[in-house]
Short mmCIF file of N, CA, C and O in Angstrom, two decimals:
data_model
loop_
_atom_site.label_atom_id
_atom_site.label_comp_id
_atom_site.label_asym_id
_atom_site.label_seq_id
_atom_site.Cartn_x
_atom_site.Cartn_y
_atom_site.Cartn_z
N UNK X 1 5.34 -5.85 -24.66
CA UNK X 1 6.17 -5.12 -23.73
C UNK X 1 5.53 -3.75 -23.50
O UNK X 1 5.43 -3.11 -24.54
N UNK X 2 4.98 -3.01 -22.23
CA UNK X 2 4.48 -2.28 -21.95
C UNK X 2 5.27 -1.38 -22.08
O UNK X 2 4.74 -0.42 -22.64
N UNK X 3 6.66 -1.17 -21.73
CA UNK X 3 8.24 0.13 -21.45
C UNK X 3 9.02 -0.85 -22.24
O UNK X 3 9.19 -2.06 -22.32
N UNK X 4 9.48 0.47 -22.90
CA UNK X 4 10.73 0.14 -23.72
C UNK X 4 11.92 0.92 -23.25
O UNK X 4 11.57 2.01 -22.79
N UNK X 5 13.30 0.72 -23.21
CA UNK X 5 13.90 1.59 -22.50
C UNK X 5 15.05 1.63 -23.50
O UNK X 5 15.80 0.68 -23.76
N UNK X 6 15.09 3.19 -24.15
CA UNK X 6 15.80 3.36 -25.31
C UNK X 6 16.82 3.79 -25.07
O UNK X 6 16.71 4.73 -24.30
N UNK X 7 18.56 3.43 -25.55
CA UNK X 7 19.37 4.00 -25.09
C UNK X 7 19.74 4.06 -26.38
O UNK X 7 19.84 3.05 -27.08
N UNK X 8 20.08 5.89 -27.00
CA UNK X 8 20.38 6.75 -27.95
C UNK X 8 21.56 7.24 -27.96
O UNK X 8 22.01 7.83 -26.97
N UNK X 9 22.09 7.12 -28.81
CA UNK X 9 23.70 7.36 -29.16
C UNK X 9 23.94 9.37 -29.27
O UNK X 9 25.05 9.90 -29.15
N UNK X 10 22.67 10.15 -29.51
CA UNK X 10 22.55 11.41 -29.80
C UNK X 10 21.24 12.20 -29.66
O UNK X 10 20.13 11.76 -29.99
N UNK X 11 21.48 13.34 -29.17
CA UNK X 11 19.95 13.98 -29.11
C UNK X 11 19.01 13.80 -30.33
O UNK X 11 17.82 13.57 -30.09
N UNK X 12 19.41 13.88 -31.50
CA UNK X 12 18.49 13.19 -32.67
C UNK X 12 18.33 12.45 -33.10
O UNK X 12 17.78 12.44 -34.20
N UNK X 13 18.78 11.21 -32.34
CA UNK X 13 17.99 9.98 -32.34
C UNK X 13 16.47 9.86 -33.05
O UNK X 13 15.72 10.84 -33.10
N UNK X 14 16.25 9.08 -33.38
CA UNK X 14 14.69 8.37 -33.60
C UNK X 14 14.35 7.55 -33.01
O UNK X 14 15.04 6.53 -33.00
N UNK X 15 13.34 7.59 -32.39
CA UNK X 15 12.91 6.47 -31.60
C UNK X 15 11.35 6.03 -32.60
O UNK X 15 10.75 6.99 -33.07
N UNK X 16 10.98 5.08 -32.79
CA UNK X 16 9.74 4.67 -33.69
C UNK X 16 8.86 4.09 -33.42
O UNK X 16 8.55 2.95 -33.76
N UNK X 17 8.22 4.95 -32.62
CA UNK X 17 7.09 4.84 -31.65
C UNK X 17 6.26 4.16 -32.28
O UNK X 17 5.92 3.06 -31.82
N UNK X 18 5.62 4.73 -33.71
CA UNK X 18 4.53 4.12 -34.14
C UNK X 18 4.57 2.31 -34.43
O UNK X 18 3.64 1.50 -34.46
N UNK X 19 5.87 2.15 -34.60
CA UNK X 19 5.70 0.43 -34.39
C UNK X 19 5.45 -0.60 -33.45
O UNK X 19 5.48 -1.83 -33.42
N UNK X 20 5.02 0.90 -32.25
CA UNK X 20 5.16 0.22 -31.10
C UNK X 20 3.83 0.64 -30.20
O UNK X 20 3.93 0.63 -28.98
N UNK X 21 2.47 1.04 -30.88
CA UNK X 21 1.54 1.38 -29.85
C UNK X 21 1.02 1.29 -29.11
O UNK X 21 0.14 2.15 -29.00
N UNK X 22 1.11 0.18 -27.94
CA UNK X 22 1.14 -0.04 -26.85
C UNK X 22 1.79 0.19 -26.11
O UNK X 22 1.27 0.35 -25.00
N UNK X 23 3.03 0.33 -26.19
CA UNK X 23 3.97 0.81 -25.83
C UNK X 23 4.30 2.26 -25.04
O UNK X 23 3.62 3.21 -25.42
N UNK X 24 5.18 2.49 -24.09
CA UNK X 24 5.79 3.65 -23.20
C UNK X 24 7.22 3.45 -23.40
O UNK X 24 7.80 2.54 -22.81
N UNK X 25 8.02 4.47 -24.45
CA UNK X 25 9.27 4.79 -24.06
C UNK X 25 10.14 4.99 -23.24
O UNK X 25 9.52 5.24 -22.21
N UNK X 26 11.37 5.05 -23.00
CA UNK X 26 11.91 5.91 -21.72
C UNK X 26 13.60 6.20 -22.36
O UNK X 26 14.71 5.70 -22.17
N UNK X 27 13.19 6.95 -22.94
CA UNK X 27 14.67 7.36 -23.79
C UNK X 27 15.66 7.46 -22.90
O UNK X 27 15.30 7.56 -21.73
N UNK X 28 16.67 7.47 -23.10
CA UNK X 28 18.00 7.68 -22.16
C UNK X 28 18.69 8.35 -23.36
O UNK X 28 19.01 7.47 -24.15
N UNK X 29 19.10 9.76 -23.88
CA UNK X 29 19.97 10.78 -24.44
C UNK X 29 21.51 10.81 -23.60
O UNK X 29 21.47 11.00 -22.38
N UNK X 30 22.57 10.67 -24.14
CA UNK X 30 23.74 10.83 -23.65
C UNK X 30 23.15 12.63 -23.36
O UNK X 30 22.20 13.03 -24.04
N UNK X 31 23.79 13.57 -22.35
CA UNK X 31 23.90 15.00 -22.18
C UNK X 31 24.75 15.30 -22.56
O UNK X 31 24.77 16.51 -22.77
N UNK X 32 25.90 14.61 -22.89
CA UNK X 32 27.00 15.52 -23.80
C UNK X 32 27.10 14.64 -25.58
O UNK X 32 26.93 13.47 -25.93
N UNK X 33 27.43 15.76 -26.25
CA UNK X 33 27.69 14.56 -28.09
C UNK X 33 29.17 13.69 -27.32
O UNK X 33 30.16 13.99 -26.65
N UNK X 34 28.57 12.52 -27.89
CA UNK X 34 29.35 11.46 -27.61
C UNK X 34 30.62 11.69 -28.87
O UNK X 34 31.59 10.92 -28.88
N UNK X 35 30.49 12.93 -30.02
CA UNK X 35 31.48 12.91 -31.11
C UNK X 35 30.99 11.92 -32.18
O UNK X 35 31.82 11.69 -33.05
N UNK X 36 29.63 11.17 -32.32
CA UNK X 36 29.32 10.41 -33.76
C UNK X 36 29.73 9.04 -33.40
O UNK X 36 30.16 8.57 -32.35
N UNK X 37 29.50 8.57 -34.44
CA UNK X 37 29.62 6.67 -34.03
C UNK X 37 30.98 7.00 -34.23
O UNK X 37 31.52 7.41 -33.21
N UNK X 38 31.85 6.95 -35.45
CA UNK X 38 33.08 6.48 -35.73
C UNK X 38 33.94 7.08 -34.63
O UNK X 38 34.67 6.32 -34.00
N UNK X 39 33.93 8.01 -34.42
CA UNK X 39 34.49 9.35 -33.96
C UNK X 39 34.61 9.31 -32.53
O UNK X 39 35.61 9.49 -31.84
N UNK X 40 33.16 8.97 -32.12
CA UNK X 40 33.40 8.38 -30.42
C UNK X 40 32.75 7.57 -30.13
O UNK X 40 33.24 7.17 -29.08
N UNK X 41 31.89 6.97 -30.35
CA UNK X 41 31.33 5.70 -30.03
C UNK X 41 32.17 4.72 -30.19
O UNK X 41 32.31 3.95 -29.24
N UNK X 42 32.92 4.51 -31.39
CA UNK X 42 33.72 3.88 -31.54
C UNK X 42 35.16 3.42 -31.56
O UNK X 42 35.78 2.44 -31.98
N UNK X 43 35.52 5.06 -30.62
CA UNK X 43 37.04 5.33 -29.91
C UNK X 43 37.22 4.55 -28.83
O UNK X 43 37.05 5.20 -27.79
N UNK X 44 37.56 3.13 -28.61
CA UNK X 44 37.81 2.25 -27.53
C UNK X 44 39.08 3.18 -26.24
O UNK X 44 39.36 2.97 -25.06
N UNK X 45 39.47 4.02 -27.07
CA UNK X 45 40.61 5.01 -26.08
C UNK X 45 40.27 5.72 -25.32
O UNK X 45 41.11 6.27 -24.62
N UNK X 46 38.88 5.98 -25.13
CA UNK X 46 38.03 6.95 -24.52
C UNK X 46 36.76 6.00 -23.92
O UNK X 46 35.70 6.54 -23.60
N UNK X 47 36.99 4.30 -23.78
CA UNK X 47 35.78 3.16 -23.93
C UNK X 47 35.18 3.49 -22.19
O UNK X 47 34.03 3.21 -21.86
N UNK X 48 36.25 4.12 -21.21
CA UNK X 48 36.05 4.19 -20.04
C UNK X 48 35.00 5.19 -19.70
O UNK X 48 33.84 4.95 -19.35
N UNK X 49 35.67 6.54 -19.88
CA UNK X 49 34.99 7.88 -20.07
C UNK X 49 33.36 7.36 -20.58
O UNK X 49 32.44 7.32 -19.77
N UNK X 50 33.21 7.02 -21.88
CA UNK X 50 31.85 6.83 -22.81
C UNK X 50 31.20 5.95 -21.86
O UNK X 50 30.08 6.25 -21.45
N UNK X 51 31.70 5.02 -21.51
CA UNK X 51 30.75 4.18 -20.24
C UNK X 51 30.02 4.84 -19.01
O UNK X 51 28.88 4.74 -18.54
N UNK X 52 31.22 5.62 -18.64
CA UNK X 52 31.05 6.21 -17.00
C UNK X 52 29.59 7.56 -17.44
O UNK X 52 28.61 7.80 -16.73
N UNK X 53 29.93 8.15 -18.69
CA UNK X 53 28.82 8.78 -19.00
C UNK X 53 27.67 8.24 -19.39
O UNK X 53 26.67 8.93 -19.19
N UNK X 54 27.49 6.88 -20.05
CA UNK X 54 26.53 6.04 -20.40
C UNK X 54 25.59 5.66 -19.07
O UNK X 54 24.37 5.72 -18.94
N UNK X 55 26.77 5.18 -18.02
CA UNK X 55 25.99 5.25 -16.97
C UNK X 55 25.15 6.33 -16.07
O UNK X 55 24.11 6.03 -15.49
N UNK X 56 25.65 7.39 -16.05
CA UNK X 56 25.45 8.91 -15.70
C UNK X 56 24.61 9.02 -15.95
O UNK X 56 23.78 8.84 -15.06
N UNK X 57 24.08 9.41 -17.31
CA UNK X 57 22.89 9.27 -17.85
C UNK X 57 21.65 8.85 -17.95
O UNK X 57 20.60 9.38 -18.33
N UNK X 58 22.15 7.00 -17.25
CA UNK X 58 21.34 6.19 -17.41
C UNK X 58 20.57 6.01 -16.27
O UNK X 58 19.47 5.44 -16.26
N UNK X 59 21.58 6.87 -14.48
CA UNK X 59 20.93 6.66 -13.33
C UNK X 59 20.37 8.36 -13.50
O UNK X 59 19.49 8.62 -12.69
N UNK X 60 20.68 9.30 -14.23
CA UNK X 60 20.18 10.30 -14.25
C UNK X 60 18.18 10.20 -14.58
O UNK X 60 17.27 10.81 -14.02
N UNK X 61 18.12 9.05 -15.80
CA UNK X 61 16.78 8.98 -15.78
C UNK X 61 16.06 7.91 -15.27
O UNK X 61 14.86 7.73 -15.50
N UNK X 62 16.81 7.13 -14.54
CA UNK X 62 15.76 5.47 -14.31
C UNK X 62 15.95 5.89 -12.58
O UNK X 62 15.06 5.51 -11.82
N UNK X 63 16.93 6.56 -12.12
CA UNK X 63 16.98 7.14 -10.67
C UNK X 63 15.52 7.81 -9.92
O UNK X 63 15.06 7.65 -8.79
N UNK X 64 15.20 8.35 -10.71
CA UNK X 64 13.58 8.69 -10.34
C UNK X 64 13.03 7.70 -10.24
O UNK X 64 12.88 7.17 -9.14
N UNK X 65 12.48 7.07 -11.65
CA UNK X 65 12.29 5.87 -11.54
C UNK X 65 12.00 4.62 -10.60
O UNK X 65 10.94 4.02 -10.44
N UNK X 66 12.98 4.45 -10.15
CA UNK X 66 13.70 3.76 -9.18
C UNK X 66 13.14 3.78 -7.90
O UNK X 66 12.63 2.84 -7.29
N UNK X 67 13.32 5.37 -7.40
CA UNK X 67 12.93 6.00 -6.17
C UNK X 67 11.64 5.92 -5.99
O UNK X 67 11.15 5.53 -4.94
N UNK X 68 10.76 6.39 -7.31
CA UNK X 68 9.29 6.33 -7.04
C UNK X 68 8.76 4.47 -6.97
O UNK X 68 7.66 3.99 -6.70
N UNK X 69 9.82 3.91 -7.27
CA UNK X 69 9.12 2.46 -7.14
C UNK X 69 9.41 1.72 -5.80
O UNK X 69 8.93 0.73 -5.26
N UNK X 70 10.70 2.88 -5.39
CA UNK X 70 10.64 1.74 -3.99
C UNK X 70 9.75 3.06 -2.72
O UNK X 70 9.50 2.80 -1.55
N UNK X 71 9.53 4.06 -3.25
CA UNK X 71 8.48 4.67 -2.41
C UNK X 71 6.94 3.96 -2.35
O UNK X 71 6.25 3.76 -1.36
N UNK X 72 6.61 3.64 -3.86
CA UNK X 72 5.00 3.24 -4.09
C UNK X 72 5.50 1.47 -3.36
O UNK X 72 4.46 0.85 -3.13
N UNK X 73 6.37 0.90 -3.11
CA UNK X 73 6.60 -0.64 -2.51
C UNK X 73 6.00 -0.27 -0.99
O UNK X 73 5.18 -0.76 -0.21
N UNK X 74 6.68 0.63 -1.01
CA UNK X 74 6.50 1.15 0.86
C UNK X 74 5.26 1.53 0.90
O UNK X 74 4.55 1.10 1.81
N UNK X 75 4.74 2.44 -0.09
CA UNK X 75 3.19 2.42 0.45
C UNK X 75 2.46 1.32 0.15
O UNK X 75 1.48 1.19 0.88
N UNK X 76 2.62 0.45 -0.71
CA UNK X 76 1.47 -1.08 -0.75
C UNK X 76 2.08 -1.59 0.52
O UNK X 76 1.24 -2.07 1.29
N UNK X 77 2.95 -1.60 0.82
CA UNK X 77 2.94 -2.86 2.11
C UNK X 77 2.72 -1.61 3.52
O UNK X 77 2.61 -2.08 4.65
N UNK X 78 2.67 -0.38 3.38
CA UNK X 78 1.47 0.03 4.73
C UNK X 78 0.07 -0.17 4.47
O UNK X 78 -0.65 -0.09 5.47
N UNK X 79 -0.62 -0.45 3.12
CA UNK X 79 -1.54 -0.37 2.47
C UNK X 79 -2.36 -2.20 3.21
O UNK X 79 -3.51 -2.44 3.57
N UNK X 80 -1.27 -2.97 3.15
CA UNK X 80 -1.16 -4.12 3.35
C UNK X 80 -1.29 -4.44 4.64
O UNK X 80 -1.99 -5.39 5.01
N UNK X 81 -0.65 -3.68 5.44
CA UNK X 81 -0.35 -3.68 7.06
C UNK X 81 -2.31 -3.19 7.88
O UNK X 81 -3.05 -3.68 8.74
N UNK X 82 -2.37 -1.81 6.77
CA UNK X 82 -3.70 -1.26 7.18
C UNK X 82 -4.67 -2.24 7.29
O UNK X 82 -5.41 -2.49 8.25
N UNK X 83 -4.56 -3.06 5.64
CA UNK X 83 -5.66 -4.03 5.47
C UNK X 83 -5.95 -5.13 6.90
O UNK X 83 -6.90 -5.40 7.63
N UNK X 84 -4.46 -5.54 6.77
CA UNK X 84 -4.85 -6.46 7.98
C UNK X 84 -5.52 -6.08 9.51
O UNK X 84 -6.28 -6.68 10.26
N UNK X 85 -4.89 -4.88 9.57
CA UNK X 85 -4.94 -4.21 11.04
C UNK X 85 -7.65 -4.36 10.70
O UNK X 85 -8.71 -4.82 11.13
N UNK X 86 -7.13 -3.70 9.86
CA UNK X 86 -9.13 -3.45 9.62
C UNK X 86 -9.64 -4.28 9.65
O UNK X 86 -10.71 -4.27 10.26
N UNK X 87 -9.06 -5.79 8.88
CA UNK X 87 -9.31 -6.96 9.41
C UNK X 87 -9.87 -7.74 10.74
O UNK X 87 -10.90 -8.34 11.05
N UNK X 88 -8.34 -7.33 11.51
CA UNK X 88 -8.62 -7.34 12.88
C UNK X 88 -9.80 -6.89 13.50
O UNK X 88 -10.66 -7.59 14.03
N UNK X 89 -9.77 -5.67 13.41
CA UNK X 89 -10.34 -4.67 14.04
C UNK X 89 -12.12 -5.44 13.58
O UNK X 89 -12.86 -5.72 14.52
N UNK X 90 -12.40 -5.58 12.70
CA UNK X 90 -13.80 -5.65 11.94
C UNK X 90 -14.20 -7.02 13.13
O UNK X 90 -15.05 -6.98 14.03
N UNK X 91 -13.25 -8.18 12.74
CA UNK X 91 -13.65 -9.08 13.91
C UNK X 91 -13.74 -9.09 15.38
O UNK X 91 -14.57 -9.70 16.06
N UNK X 92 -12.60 -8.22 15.86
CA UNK X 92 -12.82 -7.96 16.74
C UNK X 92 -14.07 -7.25 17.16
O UNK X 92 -14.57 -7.87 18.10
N UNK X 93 -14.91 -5.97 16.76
CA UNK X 93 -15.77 -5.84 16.37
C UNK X 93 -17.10 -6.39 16.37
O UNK X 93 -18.09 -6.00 17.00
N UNK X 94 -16.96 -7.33 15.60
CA UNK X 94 -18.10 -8.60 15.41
C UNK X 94 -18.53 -9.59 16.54
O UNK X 94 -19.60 -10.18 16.71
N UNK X 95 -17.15 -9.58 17.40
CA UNK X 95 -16.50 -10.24 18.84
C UNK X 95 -17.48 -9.63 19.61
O UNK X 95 -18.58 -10.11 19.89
N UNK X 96 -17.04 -8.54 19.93
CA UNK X 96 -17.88 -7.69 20.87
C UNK X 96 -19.10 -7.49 20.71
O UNK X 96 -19.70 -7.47 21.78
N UNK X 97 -19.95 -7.28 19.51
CA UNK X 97 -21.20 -6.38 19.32
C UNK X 97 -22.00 -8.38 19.90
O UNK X 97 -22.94 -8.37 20.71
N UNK X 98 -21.49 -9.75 19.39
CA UNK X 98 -21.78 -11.34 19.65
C UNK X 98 -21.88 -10.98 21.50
O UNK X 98 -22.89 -10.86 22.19
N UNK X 99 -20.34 -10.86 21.92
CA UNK X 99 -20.42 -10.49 23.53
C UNK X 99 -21.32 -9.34 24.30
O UNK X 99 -21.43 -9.26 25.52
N UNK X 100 -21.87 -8.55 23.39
CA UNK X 100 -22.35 -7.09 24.17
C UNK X 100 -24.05 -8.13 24.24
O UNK X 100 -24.88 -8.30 25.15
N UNK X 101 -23.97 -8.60 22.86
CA UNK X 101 -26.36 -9.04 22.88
C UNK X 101 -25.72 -10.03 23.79
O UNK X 101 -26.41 -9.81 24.79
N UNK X 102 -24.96 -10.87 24.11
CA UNK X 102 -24.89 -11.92 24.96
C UNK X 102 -25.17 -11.37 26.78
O UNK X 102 -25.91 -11.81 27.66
N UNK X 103 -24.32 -10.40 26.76
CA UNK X 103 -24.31 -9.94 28.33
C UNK X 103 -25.93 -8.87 28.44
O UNK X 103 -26.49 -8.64 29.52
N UNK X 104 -26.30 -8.47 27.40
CA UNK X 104 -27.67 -7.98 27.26
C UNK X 104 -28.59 -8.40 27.55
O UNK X 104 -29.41 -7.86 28.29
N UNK X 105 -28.73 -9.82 26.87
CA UNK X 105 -29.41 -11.05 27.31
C UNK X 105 -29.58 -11.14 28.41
O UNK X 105 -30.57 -10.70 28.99
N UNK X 106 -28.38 -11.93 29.08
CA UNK X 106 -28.21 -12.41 30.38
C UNK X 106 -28.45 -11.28 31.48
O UNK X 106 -28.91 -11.77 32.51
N UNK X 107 -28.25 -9.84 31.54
CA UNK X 107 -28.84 -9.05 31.96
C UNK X 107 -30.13 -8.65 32.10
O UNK X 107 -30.44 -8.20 33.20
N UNK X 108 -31.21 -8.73 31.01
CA UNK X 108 -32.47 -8.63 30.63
C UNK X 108 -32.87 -10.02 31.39
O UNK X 108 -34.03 -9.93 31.79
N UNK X 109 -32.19 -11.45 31.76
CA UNK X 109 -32.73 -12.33 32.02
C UNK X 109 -32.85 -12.17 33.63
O UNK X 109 -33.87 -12.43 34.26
N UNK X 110 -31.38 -11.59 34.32
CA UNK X 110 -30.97 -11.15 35.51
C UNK X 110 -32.04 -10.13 36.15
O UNK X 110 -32.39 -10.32 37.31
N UNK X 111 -32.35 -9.49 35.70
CA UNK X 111 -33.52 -8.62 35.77
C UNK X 111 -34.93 -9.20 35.89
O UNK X 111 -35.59 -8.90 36.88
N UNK X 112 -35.26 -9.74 35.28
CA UNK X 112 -36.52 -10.54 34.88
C UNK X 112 -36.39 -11.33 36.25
O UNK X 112 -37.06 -10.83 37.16
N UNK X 113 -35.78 -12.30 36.53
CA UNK X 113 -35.15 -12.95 37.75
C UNK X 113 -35.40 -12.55 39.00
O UNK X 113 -35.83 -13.27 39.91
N UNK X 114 -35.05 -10.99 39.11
CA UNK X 114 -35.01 -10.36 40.31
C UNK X 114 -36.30 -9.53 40.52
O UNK X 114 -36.99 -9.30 41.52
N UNK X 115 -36.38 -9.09 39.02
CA UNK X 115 -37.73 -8.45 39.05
C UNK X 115 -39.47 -9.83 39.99
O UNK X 115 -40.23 -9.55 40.93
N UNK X 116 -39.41 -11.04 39.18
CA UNK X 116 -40.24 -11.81 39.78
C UNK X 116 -39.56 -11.85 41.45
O UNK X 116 -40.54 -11.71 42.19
N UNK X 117 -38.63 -11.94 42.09
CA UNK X 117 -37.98 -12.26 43.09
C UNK X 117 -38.88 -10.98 43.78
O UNK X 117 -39.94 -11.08 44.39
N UNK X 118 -38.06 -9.68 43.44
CA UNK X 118 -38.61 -8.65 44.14
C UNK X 118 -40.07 -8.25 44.20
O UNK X 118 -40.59 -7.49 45.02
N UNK X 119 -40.54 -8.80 43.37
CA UNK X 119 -42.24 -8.58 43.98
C UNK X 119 -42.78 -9.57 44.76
O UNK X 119 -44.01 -9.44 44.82
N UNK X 120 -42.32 -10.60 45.42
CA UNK X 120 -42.10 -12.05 45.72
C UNK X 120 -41.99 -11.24 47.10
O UNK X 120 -42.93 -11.39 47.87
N UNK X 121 -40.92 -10.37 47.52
CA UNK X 121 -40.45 -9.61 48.75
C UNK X 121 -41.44 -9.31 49.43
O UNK X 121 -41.98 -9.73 50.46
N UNK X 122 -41.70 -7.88 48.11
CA UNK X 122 -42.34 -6.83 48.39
C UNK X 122 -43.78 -7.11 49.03
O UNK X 122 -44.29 -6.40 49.89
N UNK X 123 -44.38 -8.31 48.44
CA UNK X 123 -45.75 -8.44 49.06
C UNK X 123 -45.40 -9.33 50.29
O UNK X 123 -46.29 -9.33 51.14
N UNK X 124 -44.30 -10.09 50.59
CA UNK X 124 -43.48 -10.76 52.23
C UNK X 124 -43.21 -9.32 52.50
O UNK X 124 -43.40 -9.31 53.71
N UNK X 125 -42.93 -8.25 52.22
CA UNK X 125 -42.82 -7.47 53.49
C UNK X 125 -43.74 -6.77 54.07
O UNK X 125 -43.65 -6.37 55.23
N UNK X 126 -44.84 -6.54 53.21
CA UNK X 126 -46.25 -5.75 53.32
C UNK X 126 -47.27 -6.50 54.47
O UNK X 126 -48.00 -6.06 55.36
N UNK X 127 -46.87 -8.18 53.86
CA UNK X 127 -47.83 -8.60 55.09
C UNK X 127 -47.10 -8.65 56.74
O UNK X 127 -47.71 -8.63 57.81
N UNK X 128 -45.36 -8.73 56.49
CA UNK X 128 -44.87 -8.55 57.39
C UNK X 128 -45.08 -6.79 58.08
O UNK X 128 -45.42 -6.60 59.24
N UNK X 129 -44.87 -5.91 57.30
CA UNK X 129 -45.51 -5.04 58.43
C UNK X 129 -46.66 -4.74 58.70
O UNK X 129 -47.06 -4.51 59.84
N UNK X 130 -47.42 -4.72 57.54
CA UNK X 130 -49.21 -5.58 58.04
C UNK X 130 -49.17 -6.55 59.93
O UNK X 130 -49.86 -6.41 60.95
N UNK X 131 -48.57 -7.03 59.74
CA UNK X 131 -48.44 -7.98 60.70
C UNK X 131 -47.99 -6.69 62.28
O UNK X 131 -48.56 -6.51 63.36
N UNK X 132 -47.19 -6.29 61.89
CA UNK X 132 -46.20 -5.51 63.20
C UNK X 132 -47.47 -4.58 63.54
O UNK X 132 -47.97 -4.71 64.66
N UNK X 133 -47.86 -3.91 62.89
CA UNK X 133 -49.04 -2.62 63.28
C UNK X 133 -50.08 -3.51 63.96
O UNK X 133 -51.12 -3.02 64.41
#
């Protein structure tokens, strides 16, 4: 067990860490003396009160807790959202740079094409105005 989550009847509690070195505590201290085991722990006349503070206590320290875990949830799943989006993006990417040498090509070929064409002209028009003079 990585967290242990200690709930202490009194600020001088013991908690006994060393049996536990792997281990991370997370004490929970009542903030007010509960009055001792016999005395109030064990006053069922007061079983409401001792609860409602048991709980108090208990969202007083796991409430952080809590908050920072459903904050760090929210950042893995934008973390998650990013991934995919880069995903996208990378193929898309890969899409284009495949489509850009393709139309490069066919341009360089378009050229080549016109280039033999246009000197094909150029010497039909030379003898044609050769011809007119």
């Amino acid at each position: 067990c990585d967290i242990i989550f200690t709930v202490l009847l009194n600020q001088t509690d013991y908690i006994p860490v060393q049996d536990y070195p792997d281990s991370k505590f997370l004490p929970i201290y009542p903030q007010e003396d509960l009055g001792g085991f016999f005395n109030g722990v064990l006053r069922f006349d007061n079983a409401k009160k001792t609860i409602k503070r048991g709980y108090e206590d208990t969202i007083k320290i796991i409430g952080p807790a809590y908050d920072l875990t459903k904050s760090q949830f929210a950042v893995e799943k934008c973390l998650q959202q990013i991934d995919i989006y880069n995903k996208h993006f990378q193929r898309y990417t890969e899409q284009k740079k495949i489509l850009f040498d393709e139309v490069t090509m066919a341009v360089q070929s378009l050229q080549k094409d016109m280039g033999n064409a246009l000197i094909g002209e150029s010497e039909y028009g030379k003898q044609r105005i050769g011809v007119k003079k």
